[in-house]
CSV table of C-alpha atoms in Angstrom, one decimal:
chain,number,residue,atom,x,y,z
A,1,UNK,CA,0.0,0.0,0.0
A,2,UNK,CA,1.1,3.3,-1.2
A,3,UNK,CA,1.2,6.5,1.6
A,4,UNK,CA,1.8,9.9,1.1
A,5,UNK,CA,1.0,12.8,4.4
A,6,UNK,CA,0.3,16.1,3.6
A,7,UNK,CA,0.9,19.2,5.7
A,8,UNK,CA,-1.2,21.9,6.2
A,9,UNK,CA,0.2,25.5,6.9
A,10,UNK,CA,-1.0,26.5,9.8
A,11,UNK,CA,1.2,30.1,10.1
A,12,UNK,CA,-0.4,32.5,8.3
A,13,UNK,CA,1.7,34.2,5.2
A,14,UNK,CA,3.1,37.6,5.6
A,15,UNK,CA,3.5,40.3,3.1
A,16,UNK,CA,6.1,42.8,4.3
A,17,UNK,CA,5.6,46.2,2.8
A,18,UNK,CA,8.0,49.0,3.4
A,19,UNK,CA,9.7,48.5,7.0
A,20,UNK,CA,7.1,48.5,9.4
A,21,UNK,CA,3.9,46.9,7.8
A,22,UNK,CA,3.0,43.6,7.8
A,23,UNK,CA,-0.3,42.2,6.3
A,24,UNK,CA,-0.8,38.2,7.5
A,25,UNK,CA,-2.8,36.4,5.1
A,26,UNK,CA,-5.2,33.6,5.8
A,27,UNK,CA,-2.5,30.2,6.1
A,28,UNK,CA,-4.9,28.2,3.7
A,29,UNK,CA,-8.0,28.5,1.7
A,30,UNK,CA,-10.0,26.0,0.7
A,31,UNK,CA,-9.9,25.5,-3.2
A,32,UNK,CA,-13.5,26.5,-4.0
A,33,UNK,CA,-12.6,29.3,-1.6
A,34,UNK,CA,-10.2,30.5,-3.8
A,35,UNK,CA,-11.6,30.1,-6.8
A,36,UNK,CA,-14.5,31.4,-6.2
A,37,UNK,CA,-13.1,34.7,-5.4
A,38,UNK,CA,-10.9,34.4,-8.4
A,39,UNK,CA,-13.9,33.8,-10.5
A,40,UNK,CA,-15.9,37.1,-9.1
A,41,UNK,CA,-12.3,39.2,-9.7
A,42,UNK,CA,-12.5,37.8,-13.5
A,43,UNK,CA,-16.4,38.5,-13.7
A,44,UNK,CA,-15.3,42.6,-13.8
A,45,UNK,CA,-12.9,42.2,-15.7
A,46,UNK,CA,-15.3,40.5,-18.0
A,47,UNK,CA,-18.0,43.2,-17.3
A,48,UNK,CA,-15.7,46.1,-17.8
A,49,UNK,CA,-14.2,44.4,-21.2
A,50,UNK,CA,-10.5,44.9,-20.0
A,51,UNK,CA,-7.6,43.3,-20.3
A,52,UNK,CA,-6.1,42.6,-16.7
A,53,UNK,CA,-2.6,42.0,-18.4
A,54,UNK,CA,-2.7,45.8,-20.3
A,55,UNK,CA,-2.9,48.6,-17.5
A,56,UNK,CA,-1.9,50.8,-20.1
A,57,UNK,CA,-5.1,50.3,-22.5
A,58,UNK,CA,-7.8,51.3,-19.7
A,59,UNK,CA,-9.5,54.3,-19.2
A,60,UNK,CA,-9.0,55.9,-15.7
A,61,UNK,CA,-12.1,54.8,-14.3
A,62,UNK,CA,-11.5,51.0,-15.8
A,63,UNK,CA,-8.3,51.0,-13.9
A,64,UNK,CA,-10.0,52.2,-10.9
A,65,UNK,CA,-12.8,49.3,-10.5
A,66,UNK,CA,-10.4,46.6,-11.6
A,67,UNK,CA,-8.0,48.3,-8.6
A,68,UNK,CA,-10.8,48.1,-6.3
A,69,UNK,CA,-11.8,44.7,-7.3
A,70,UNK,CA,-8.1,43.5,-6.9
A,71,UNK,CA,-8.1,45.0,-3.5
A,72,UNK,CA,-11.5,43.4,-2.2
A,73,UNK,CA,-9.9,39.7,-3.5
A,74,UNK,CA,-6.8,40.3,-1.7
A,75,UNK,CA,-8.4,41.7,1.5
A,76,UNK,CA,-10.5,38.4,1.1
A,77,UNK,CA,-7.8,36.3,1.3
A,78,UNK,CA,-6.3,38.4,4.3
A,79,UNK,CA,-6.8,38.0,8.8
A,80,UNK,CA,-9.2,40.2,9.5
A,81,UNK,CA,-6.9,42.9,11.1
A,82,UNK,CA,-4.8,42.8,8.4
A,83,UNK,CA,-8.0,43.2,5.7
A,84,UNK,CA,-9.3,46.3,8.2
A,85,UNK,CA,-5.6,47.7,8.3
A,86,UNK,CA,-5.4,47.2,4.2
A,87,UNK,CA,-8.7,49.0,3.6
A,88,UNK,CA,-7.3,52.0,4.6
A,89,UNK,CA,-3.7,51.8,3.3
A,90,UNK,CA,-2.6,53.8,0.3
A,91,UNK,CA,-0.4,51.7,-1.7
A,92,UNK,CA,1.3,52.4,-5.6
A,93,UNK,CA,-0.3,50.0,-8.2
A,94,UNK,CA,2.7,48.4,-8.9
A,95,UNK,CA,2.8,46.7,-5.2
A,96,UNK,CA,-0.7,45.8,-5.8
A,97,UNK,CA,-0.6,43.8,-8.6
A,98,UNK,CA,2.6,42.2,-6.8
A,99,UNK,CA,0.1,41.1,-3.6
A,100,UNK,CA,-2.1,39.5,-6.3
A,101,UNK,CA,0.5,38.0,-8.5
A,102,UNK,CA,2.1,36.5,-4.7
A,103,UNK,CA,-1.3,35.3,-4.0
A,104,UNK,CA,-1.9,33.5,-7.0
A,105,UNK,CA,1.8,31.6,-6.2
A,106,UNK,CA,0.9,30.5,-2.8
A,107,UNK,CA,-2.7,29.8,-3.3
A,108,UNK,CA,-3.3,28.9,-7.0
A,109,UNK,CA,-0.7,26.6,-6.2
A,110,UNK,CA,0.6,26.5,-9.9
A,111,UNK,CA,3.5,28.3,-10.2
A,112,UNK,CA,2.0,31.9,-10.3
A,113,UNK,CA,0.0,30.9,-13.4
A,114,UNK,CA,-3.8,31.6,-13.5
A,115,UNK,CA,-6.3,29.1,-12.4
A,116,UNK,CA,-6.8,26.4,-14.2
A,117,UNK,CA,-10.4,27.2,-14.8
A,118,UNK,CA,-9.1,30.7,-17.0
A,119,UNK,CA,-8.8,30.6,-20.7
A,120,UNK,CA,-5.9,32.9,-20.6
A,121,UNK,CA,-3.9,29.8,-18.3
A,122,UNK,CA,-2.9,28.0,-21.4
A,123,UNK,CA,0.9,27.2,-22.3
A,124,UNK,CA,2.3,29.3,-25.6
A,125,UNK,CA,2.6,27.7,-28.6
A,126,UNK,CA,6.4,26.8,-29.6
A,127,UNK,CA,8.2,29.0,-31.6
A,128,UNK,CA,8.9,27.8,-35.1
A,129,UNK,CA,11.9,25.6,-35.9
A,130,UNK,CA,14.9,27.6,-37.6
A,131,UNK,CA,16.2,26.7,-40.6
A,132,UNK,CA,19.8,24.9,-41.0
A,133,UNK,CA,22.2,27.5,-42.4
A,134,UNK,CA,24.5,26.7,-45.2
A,135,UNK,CA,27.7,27.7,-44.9
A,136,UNK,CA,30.1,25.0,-44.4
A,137,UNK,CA,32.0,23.8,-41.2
A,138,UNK,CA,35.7,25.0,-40.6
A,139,UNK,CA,36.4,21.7,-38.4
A,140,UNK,CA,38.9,19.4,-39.7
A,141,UNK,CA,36.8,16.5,-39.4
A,142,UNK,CA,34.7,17.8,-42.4
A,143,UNK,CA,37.3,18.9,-44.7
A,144,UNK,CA,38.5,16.0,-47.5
A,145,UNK,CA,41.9,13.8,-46.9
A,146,UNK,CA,44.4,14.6,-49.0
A,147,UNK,CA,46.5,11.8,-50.5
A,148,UNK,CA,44.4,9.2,-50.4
């Protein structure tokens, strides 16, 4: 018979941002949980016809909604205290979309890559072969033997 144990977390993760804050994060949640949440953060996106990936190509008040919607996920997934101490904390974009991406590591539990349940989680396609080139090889194995 074949055993395997699994641990479950039972310290909470912790974001450090700046020197003195520290926002503690739940130490697991559940997979419907998570997805679920996920599901509701891509349903305005959806709604508000964005691309999550392309900051750049929303209006103002796009960027806005899909900020607050990326804030209410994470303070979802955050203690209490910390979700209370969040709510009021001003924070540049960029360090919000790194909460999300570090939450979608340690919960999605895939590497950082979306859910498996998003379209957008498929691999790339393969770039195309090159070609062999034609020029000949300088190595003495390939030039003829002379006197023979």
């Amino acid at each position: 018979m074949a055993r395997k144990s699994f641990a479950l977390r039972t310290e909470s993760h912790v974001a450090e941002i700046g020197d003195d804050i520290e926002l503690e994060f739940q130490p697991e949640v559940m997979g419907d949980e998570f997805l679920d949440a996920y599901e509701a953060l891509q349903d305005t996106y959806t709604e508000l016809g964005v691309d999550p990936s392309n900051a750049a190509g929303m209006t103002p008040a796009q960027l806005r909604t899909t900020t607050d919607a990326v804030r209410a996920f994470l303070a979802g997934l955050m203690l209490p205290e910390s979700a209370a101490q969040f709510d009021t904390m001003r924070l540049p974009h960029r360090v919000i979309v790194a909460l999300l991406e570090w939450t979608m590591e340690i919960y999605g539990g895939n590497g950082g890559q979306r859910p498996p349940t998003s379209s957008n989680g498929s691999a790339a396609a393969s770039p195309p072969r090159g070609t062999r080139g034609t020029a000949s090889s300088r190595s003495k194995g390939s030039t003829p033997a002379r006197g023979r």
